[in-house]
Amino acid sequence: MRRLLLALVAAATAAGCDSPALTVDIAHIADATTARYPVRSDLMPVGDLGAPPRWYSAGAPPLRVLKLDAAAPDAEFVAQLKPKLGRAILDPEKDLTPELRKELAAFLDAAFGTPAAPVVRPVTVKDAEKLKVYEAYTEGRAGKSAAQATEEAATEAAAAVEQLGLTDAALARGAVLYRRWCAECHGPSGAGDGIHAVAGTAMPRDYRRGVFKFVTAFPPGTPRKGELGKPRKDDLRRSITNGLPGSMMPAFAQLTTADIDDLAGYVIHLSVRGEAEFDWMTRMIQLTKNPNEDDPDYSRALGQQTLALRVLLTLGNWGRAEANRIPVPPENTPTPTDRLASAARGFRVFTSTCASCHQNYGRTQQLKFDVWGTVVQPRNLTLGVYRGGRRGEDLYARVYAGIYASTMPDSKAKAGAVPADQPDAIWDAVHFLQALADPRDRMLLGQFDPTIRIE
C-alpha cells in the first residue's frame, strides 16, 4: 500500500503536481496505517527537581540531556538531576521490565487503539466489576464501597466520552488532521517530540501528563490533583484556532470549525492515553522497585485493573472540567475613572500576592522546573504577551485558576459571589495587568495614584 501511494505521488510530480504538502500528507497517512503508539521510554519527573541552575542550551531540554549523560552538553543539569533518578525522576525504559512494557502496550492498544484507528474505550460498569478495579486498591472514594466507587467511576467516564464527543469517527478524522498539521512538532503520541520540536524556542506541549496551562475550568471546592490543569474542550479549540502568542504554536484559523473540533478531540484522546500510561508506569515501578508491606505482587490481572481504573478516573476528571467553567463576572468599570480606580486597587493586590514570584513585574529572572521537567520563568508582565490570551476574561481565568503545570497558584479564594456594588479583587488585578503592559496606561495610573511607581 505504501509503495502504491508513493508511486502515485511520483506520477503526480511527473505531471507537474509537485506540492510538497501533498507528499508529506501521503507519507504520514501511509506510515499511520501500520503504526502503533510507542510505549513511553523518556524520563518521567514525579517529584521536586529543585531550581534550574540556568537556562538550558538551545535544543537540549534537561531530561533529554540527562538521558544522554556522558554526551550531554549541559553538565550542570546532569550533576543536579542525576542523583534524583529513581526518586524524583523515573526511567520507564530501565525501571520496567520488557515483559511489563509489552503487557502495558497490549492494555493501551485495547483501550485507545492505533493512530489509524484511535478510540477512547473505558471499561463498562459490568466489565469494571468483573475486573474488580477498585477491590485491589485503598483509594476508593470516601464513604463508598468498592462496588459503588466502581459504578460511579465507570458511569462518569462514559458520560465524559459522550460529552466530549470522542466517537470513533470523530477521532479518526482528528487523527488525520493531527498528522497533517500537528505531529511534526507534537509527535505521534503527543509527547512534544516531533521532528521540529527541538528547534523550537519552547518545547511543544507534551499532552501525556494530562495537564494544560491555559484553561477555563476549575471544579468546585478543593480540586483533587488529577482535576487540576484539565481544560475544557473549548480551551483546546481556542488554542488551535488562535495559536499561542509568544511561542512556536501558530494559529490555525484557516481550519473549519468541524476540523478544529475533531483536532481538539484527538488531543484529548492522546492526553487521556498518556496520563493513564504515566500513572500505570509510576504505580508499577513503585510496586516492583519499592513496594510497601501491604502492596500486592504484580500480576497481569493487577496490571489490567490498574490501567482500567486510571482510564476511568482520568476521563472523570475531564468530564468535571468540561462541566465547571470558571465563573467570570462582569467587569463593573463603566467609566475610565472606574477603570483606573480598579487598576490602583489591583496594584495592591499584585504587590501583596503576586510580586514575590513576578519580581520587578516579571523582569527579574526566577527560573523554575514545570511538571514536564522543562525550565520556565514567571511572565514578564510589562510586555503584555500572554500565551493564553490577553482579553480580560483570559487573564481573569489565569489569576482565578492559576497555572498548575508551571506552579502558579490559584486565587479562586478571592473570587466567588461579589456584590455588584463592591470591587472584585481578581478583576482589579486584571485591570492592573492590562495597564502595566501599556506605557500610556502606566502614566495615567501614576497620575491617578502617585504612590504607584513603575520604573
Coordinates of C-alpha atoms in Angstrom, one line a residue:
M1 CA 0.0 0.0 0.0
R2 CA 2.8 2.4 0.9
R3 CA 4.6 1.7 -2.4
L4 CA 1.4 2.3 -4.3
L5 CA 0.8 5.7 -2.6
L6 CA 4.4 6.8 -3.2
A7 CA 4.1 5.7 -6.8
L8 CA 1.0 7.9 -7.1
V9 CA 3.0 10.8 -5.7
A10 CA 5.8 10.2 -8.2
A11 CA 3.3 10.2 -11.0
A12 CA 1.7 13.4 -9.8
T13 CA 5.1 15.1 -9.6
A14 CA 6.0 14.0 -13.1
A15 CA 2.7 15.5 -14.3
G16 CA 3.6 18.9 -12.7
C17 CA 1.8 18.5 -9.4
D18 CA 4.8 18.9 -7.2
S19 CA 3.2 20.1 -4.0
P20 CA 5.5 19.4 -1.0
A21 CA 2.5 19.4 1.3
L22 CA 0.8 16.5 -0.7
T23 CA 4.0 14.4 -0.4
V24 CA 4.2 14.9 3.4
D25 CA 0.5 14.1 3.8
I26 CA 0.7 10.9 1.9
A27 CA 3.8 9.8 3.8
H28 CA 2.1 10.4 7.2
I29 CA -1.0 8.5 6.1
A30 CA 1.0 5.6 4.8
D31 CA 3.0 5.3 8.0
A32 CA -0.1 5.5 10.1
T33 CA -1.8 2.5 8.6
T34 CA 0.5 0.1 10.3
A35 CA 1.9 2.1 13.2
R36 CA 1.1 1.6 16.9
Y37 CA 1.6 4.3 19.5
P38 CA 5.0 3.8 21.1
V39 CA 5.2 2.9 24.8
R40 CA 6.8 5.7 26.7
S41 CA 10.6 5.5 27.1
D42 CA 11.7 9.0 28.1
L43 CA 12.3 10.1 31.7
M44 CA 9.4 11.0 33.9
P45 CA 9.6 13.7 36.6
V46 CA 7.5 12.7 39.6
G47 CA 8.9 14.9 42.4
D48 CA 10.8 18.1 43.3
L49 CA 13.6 18.8 40.8
G50 CA 14.9 21.8 42.7
A51 CA 15.7 25.1 41.0
P52 CA 17.3 25.1 37.5
P53 CA 20.9 26.3 37.5
R54 CA 20.3 28.4 34.4
W55 CA 18.5 28.3 31.1
Y56 CA 19.4 25.1 29.2
S57 CA 21.3 25.2 25.9
A58 CA 19.2 25.5 22.7
G59 CA 17.8 22.2 21.6
A60 CA 18.8 20.5 24.9
P61 CA 15.9 20.0 27.3
P62 CA 17.1 18.9 30.7
L63 CA 15.6 15.5 30.9
R64 CA 16.8 14.6 27.4
V65 CA 20.2 15.8 28.4
L66 CA 20.1 13.6 31.5
K67 CA 19.2 10.6 29.3
L68 CA 22.3 11.3 27.2
D69 CA 24.5 11.5 30.3
A70 CA 28.1 11.3 29.0
A71 CA 27.2 13.0 25.7
A72 CA 25.3 15.8 27.5
P73 CA 26.0 19.4 26.6
D74 CA 24.8 20.9 29.9
A75 CA 26.9 19.3 32.7
E76 CA 25.3 21.4 35.4
F77 CA 21.9 19.9 34.7
V78 CA 23.3 16.4 34.7
A79 CA 25.1 17.0 38.0
Q80 CA 21.9 18.3 39.6
L81 CA 19.4 15.8 38.2
K82 CA 21.3 12.6 38.1
P83 CA 21.0 12.0 41.9
K84 CA 17.2 12.3 41.6
L85 CA 17.0 9.3 39.2
G86 CA 14.9 6.6 40.8
R87 CA 13.1 9.0 43.2
A88 CA 12.0 12.3 41.7
I89 CA 12.8 11.1 38.1
L90 CA 11.8 7.7 36.8
D91 CA 13.1 5.9 33.8
P92 CA 10.4 3.6 32.4
E93 CA 12.8 2.1 29.9
K94 CA 15.1 0.8 32.7
D95 CA 12.7 0.6 35.6
L96 CA 10.1 -1.6 33.9
T97 CA 11.0 -5.0 32.5
P98 CA 10.4 -5.7 28.8
E99 CA 7.6 -8.0 29.8
L100 CA 5.8 -5.3 31.8
R101 CA 6.2 -2.9 28.9
K102 CA 4.8 -5.4 26.5
E103 CA 1.8 -6.0 28.7
L104 CA 1.2 -2.3 29.1
A105 CA 1.3 -1.9 25.3
A106 CA -1.4 -4.5 24.9
F107 CA -3.6 -2.8 27.6
L108 CA -3.1 0.6 25.9
D109 CA -3.9 -0.8 22.5
A110 CA -7.2 -2.3 23.8
A111 CA -8.2 1.0 25.4
F112 CA -7.0 3.5 22.8
G113 CA -6.4 1.8 19.5
T114 CA -3.8 2.9 17.0
P115 CA -3.0 6.1 15.2
A116 CA -5.0 4.9 12.2
A117 CA -8.0 3.7 14.3
P118 CA -7.9 5.7 17.6
V119 CA -10.6 5.1 20.2
V120 CA -11.3 6.0 23.8
R121 CA -12.7 2.9 25.3
P122 CA -13.2 2.9 29.1
V123 CA -14.4 -0.4 30.6
T124 CA -18.2 -0.6 31.2
V125 CA -19.7 -0.9 34.7
K126 CA -20.2 -4.6 34.1
D127 CA -16.6 -5.2 32.9
A128 CA -15.2 -3.0 35.7
E129 CA -17.0 -5.1 38.2
K130 CA -15.6 -8.3 36.6
L131 CA -12.1 -6.8 36.7
K132 CA -12.6 -5.7 40.3
V133 CA -10.9 -2.5 39.5
Y134 CA -11.4 -1.0 43.0
E135 CA -11.0 -4.0 45.1
A136 CA -7.2 -4.1 44.7
Y137 CA -6.8 -0.5 45.9
T138 CA -7.2 1.5 49.0
E139 CA -8.0 4.7 47.1
G140 CA -11.8 4.1 46.9
R141 CA -13.9 7.2 47.4
A142 CA -14.7 8.1 51.0
G143 CA -17.8 6.6 52.3
K144 CA -18.3 4.3 49.3
S145 CA -17.9 0.6 48.9
A146 CA -15.6 -0.8 46.1
A147 CA -18.7 -1.7 44.1
Q148 CA -20.2 1.8 44.5
A149 CA -17.0 3.5 43.6
T150 CA -16.5 1.3 40.6
E151 CA -20.0 2.0 39.3
E152 CA -19.6 5.8 39.8
A153 CA -16.2 5.9 38.1
A154 CA -17.4 3.9 35.1
T155 CA -20.6 6.0 34.7
E156 CA -18.7 9.2 34.9
A157 CA -16.2 8.0 32.3
A158 CA -18.9 7.0 29.9
A159 CA -20.6 10.4 30.3
A160 CA -17.4 12.2 29.7
V161 CA -16.7 10.3 26.4
E162 CA -20.2 11.3 25.2
Q163 CA -20.0 14.9 26.4
L164 CA -16.6 15.5 24.8
G165 CA -17.7 13.9 21.5
L166 CA -15.0 11.2 21.5
T167 CA -16.6 9.0 18.9
D168 CA -14.6 6.6 16.8
A169 CA -15.5 8.6 13.6
A170 CA -14.5 11.9 15.1
L171 CA -11.2 10.6 16.5
A172 CA -10.4 9.0 13.1
R173 CA -10.9 12.4 11.4
G174 CA -8.9 14.2 14.1
A175 CA -6.0 11.7 13.7
V176 CA -5.7 12.5 10.0
L177 CA -5.7 16.2 10.8
Y178 CA -3.2 15.8 13.6
R179 CA -0.8 14.0 11.3
R180 CA -1.2 16.7 8.7
W181 CA -0.9 19.8 11.0
C182 CA 0.5 18.9 14.4
A183 CA 2.6 15.7 14.5
E184 CA 5.8 17.3 13.2
C185 CA 6.0 19.3 16.5
H186 CA 3.9 17.4 19.0
G187 CA 5.0 13.9 17.9
P188 CA 2.9 10.8 17.1
S189 CA 1.9 10.2 20.7
G190 CA 1.6 13.8 21.8
A191 CA 4.9 13.8 23.6
G192 CA 6.1 17.1 22.2
D193 CA 8.9 15.2 20.5
G194 CA 8.2 15.7 16.8
I195 CA 11.0 16.3 14.3
H196 CA 10.6 20.1 14.6
A197 CA 10.3 20.2 18.4
V198 CA 14.0 20.5 19.4
A199 CA 14.4 23.6 17.2
G200 CA 11.6 25.3 19.0
T201 CA 12.4 28.1 21.5
A202 CA 9.9 26.4 23.9
M203 CA 9.1 22.8 23.8
P204 CA 5.7 21.9 22.2
R205 CA 3.2 20.8 24.7
D206 CA 3.5 17.3 26.0
Y207 CA -0.1 16.1 26.3
R208 CA 0.8 13.0 28.3
R209 CA 0.7 14.5 31.8
G210 CA -2.9 15.3 31.3
V211 CA -2.4 19.0 32.2
F212 CA -2.5 22.2 30.2
K213 CA -1.6 25.7 31.1
F214 CA -4.4 27.8 29.7
V215 CA -7.6 26.5 31.0
T216 CA -11.0 28.0 31.9
A217 CA -12.1 25.1 34.1
F218 CA -11.9 24.8 37.9
P219 CA -14.0 22.1 39.7
P220 CA -15.7 23.5 42.8
G221 CA -14.4 23.1 46.3
T222 CA -10.8 22.0 46.7
P223 CA -9.9 20.2 43.4
R224 CA -8.0 16.9 43.7
K225 CA -4.6 16.7 42.0
G226 CA -5.9 14.9 38.9
E227 CA -8.5 17.5 38.3
L228 CA -6.1 20.4 38.3
G229 CA -4.9 21.7 34.9
K230 CA -7.7 20.0 32.9
P231 CA -9.0 22.2 30.1
R232 CA -12.5 22.4 28.6
K233 CA -12.7 21.3 25.0
D234 CA -13.3 25.0 24.2
D235 CA -9.9 25.8 25.6
L236 CA -8.3 23.4 23.2
R237 CA -10.3 24.8 20.3
R238 CA -9.3 28.3 21.2
S239 CA -5.6 27.4 21.4
I240 CA -5.8 25.6 18.0
T241 CA -7.6 28.5 16.4
N242 CA -5.6 31.4 17.8
G243 CA -2.3 29.8 18.5
L244 CA -0.2 30.8 21.5
P245 CA 1.3 34.3 21.1
G246 CA 5.0 34.4 22.0
S247 CA 5.5 30.7 21.3
M248 CA 6.1 28.5 18.2
M249 CA 2.4 27.4 18.2
P250 CA 0.8 29.0 15.2
A251 CA -2.8 29.9 14.6
F252 CA -4.9 27.5 12.5
A253 CA -7.8 29.9 11.8
Q254 CA -7.9 28.5 8.2
L255 CA -9.4 25.2 9.5
T256 CA -13.1 24.7 9.7
T257 CA -15.0 24.7 13.0
A258 CA -15.6 21.0 12.5
D259 CA -11.9 20.3 11.8
I260 CA -10.9 22.2 14.9
D261 CA -13.4 20.2 17.0
D262 CA -12.1 16.9 15.7
L263 CA -8.5 18.0 16.3
A264 CA -9.4 19.0 19.9
G265 CA -11.0 15.6 20.5
Y266 CA -7.9 13.8 19.2
V267 CA -5.7 15.9 21.5
I268 CA -7.9 14.7 24.4
H269 CA -7.5 11.1 23.2
L270 CA -3.7 11.5 23.3
S271 CA -3.8 13.2 26.7
V272 CA -6.0 10.6 28.3
R273 CA -3.9 7.8 26.9
G274 CA -0.7 9.5 28.0
E275 CA -1.9 10.2 31.5
A276 CA -3.2 6.6 32.0
E277 CA 0.2 5.3 30.8
F278 CA 2.1 7.7 33.1
D279 CA 0.1 6.7 36.2
W280 CA 0.3 3.0 35.3
M281 CA 4.1 3.2 34.9
T282 CA 4.5 5.2 38.2
R283 CA 2.4 2.7 40.1
M284 CA 4.2 -0.4 38.7
I285 CA 7.7 1.0 39.2
Q286 CA 6.7 1.6 42.8
L287 CA 5.3 -1.9 43.1
T288 CA 8.3 -3.7 41.6
K289 CA 11.1 -1.4 42.8
N290 CA 10.0 0.0 46.2
P291 CA 6.9 -1.9 47.4
N292 CA 5.3 -1.2 50.7
E293 CA 4.5 -4.0 53.0
D294 CA 0.8 -4.1 52.1
D295 CA 1.4 -3.8 48.3
P296 CA 0.3 -6.8 46.2
D297 CA 2.7 -8.7 43.9
Y298 CA 2.4 -7.8 40.3
S299 CA 0.1 -9.9 38.1
R300 CA -1.4 -9.4 34.7
A301 CA -4.8 -9.0 36.4
L302 CA -3.4 -6.3 38.6
G303 CA -1.9 -4.5 35.6
Q304 CA -5.2 -4.7 33.8
Q305 CA -7.1 -3.4 36.8
T306 CA -4.7 -0.6 37.3
L307 CA -4.9 0.7 33.7
A308 CA -8.7 0.3 33.7
L309 CA -9.0 2.4 36.9
R310 CA -6.6 5.1 35.7
V311 CA -8.6 5.5 32.4
L312 CA -11.9 5.8 34.3
L313 CA -10.6 8.3 36.8
T314 CA -8.8 10.4 34.1
L315 CA -12.0 10.6 32.0
G316 CA -14.0 11.5 35.1
N317 CA -11.6 14.5 35.7
W318 CA -12.0 15.6 32.1
G319 CA -15.8 15.4 32.5
R320 CA -15.7 17.6 35.6
A321 CA -13.5 20.1 33.9
E322 CA -16.0 20.3 30.9
A323 CA -18.9 20.9 33.3
N324 CA -17.2 23.5 35.5
R325 CA -16.3 26.7 33.6
I326 CA -14.7 29.4 35.7
P327 CA -17.4 32.0 36.6
V328 CA -16.2 35.3 35.2
P329 CA -18.4 38.2 36.5
P330 CA -18.9 41.5 34.7
E331 CA -16.0 43.9 34.9
N332 CA -18.1 46.6 36.6
T333 CA -15.9 49.5 35.5
P334 CA -18.3 51.7 33.3
T335 CA -16.1 54.8 33.2
P336 CA -12.3 55.4 32.6
T337 CA -12.1 56.7 36.2
D338 CA -13.7 53.4 37.5
R339 CA -11.1 51.5 35.5
L340 CA -8.2 53.5 36.9
A341 CA -9.5 53.0 40.4
S342 CA -9.8 49.3 39.8
A343 CA -6.3 49.1 38.5
A344 CA -5.0 51.1 41.5
R345 CA -6.6 48.5 43.8
G346 CA -5.2 45.8 41.6
F347 CA -1.7 47.2 42.1
R348 CA -2.1 46.5 45.8
V349 CA -3.4 43.0 45.2
F350 CA -0.4 42.4 43.0
T351 CA 2.2 43.6 45.5
S352 CA 0.6 41.5 48.3
T353 CA 0.1 38.2 46.4
C354 CA 2.0 38.1 43.1
A355 CA 5.2 40.2 43.4
S356 CA 7.2 37.5 45.2
C357 CA 7.2 35.4 42.0
H358 CA 6.8 38.2 39.4
Q359 CA 9.7 40.2 40.9
N360 CA 10.1 43.6 39.3
Y361 CA 6.9 42.8 37.4
G362 CA 8.5 39.6 36.0
R363 CA 11.6 41.4 34.7
T364 CA 13.8 39.6 37.2
Q365 CA 14.7 36.1 36.1
Q366 CA 13.4 33.4 38.5
L367 CA 13.7 30.0 36.8
K368 CA 11.6 27.0 37.8
F369 CA 11.0 23.5 36.6
D370 CA 7.4 22.8 35.5
V371 CA 5.6 19.4 35.7
W372 CA 7.2 18.3 32.5
G373 CA 10.8 18.9 33.8
T374 CA 11.3 21.8 31.4
V375 CA 12.5 25.3 32.5
V376 CA 10.1 28.2 32.8
Q377 CA 10.0 31.6 34.4
P378 CA 7.2 33.8 35.6
R379 CA 5.8 36.0 32.8
N380 CA 7.4 39.4 32.2
L381 CA 4.1 41.3 32.7
T382 CA 5.3 44.6 31.3
L383 CA 5.4 43.1 27.8
G384 CA 1.7 42.3 27.6
V385 CA 2.4 39.0 25.8
Y386 CA 0.2 36.2 27.2
R387 CA 0.2 32.9 25.5
G388 CA -3.3 32.0 26.8
G389 CA -4.8 35.3 25.5
R390 CA -4.8 38.9 26.7
R391 CA -8.5 39.5 26.9
G392 CA -9.9 40.4 30.3
E393 CA -11.6 37.1 30.6
D394 CA -8.4 35.2 29.7
L395 CA -6.4 37.0 32.4
Y396 CA -9.2 36.5 34.9
A397 CA -9.1 32.8 34.3
R398 CA -5.3 32.7 34.8
V399 CA -5.5 34.5 38.1
Y400 CA -8.5 32.6 39.3
A401 CA -7.3 29.1 38.5
G402 CA -3.5 29.7 38.4
I403 CA -1.3 27.7 36.0
Y404 CA -0.9 24.4 37.8
A405 CA 1.6 23.0 35.4
S406 CA 4.1 25.8 36.0
T407 CA 3.5 26.2 39.7
M408 CA 1.5 29.4 39.5
P409 CA -1.1 29.1 42.4
D410 CA -4.8 29.8 42.1
S411 CA -6.6 32.8 43.6
K412 CA -10.1 31.4 43.5
A413 CA -10.5 32.0 47.2
K414 CA -10.5 35.8 46.4
A415 CA -13.3 35.3 44.0
G416 CA -16.8 33.9 44.5
A417 CA -20.1 35.9 44.7
V418 CA -19.1 39.6 44.7
P419 CA -21.9 42.1 45.2
A420 CA -22.4 44.4 42.2
D421 CA -21.5 47.5 44.3
Q422 CA -18.2 46.0 45.6
P423 CA -14.9 45.5 43.8
D424 CA -13.8 42.1 42.6
A425 CA -10.2 41.6 43.6
I426 CA -9.4 39.4 40.6
W427 CA -10.8 42.0 38.1
D428 CA -8.8 44.6 40.0
A429 CA -5.6 42.6 39.4
V430 CA -6.6 42.0 35.7
H431 CA -7.1 45.8 35.2
F432 CA -3.7 46.5 36.7
L433 CA -2.0 43.9 34.5
Q434 CA -3.6 45.4 31.4
A435 CA -2.5 48.9 32.5
L436 CA 1.0 47.6 33.3
A437 CA 1.6 46.5 29.7
D438 CA 0.7 49.9 28.1
P439 CA 3.1 52.9 28.7
R440 CA 0.2 55.4 28.4
D441 CA -1.9 53.5 30.9
R442 CA 1.0 53.3 33.3
M443 CA 1.4 57.1 33.1
L444 CA -2.3 57.6 33.7
L445 CA -2.3 55.2 36.6
G446 CA 0.6 57.1 38.2
Q447 CA -1.2 60.3 37.8
F448 CA -4.4 58.8 39.4
D449 CA -2.4 57.4 42.3
P450 CA 1.1 59.0 42.8
T451 CA 2.1 56.2 45.2
I452 CA 2.2 53.8 42.2
R453 CA 5.6 54.0 40.6
I454 CA 6.6 51.6 37.8
E455 CA 10.1 52.3 36.6

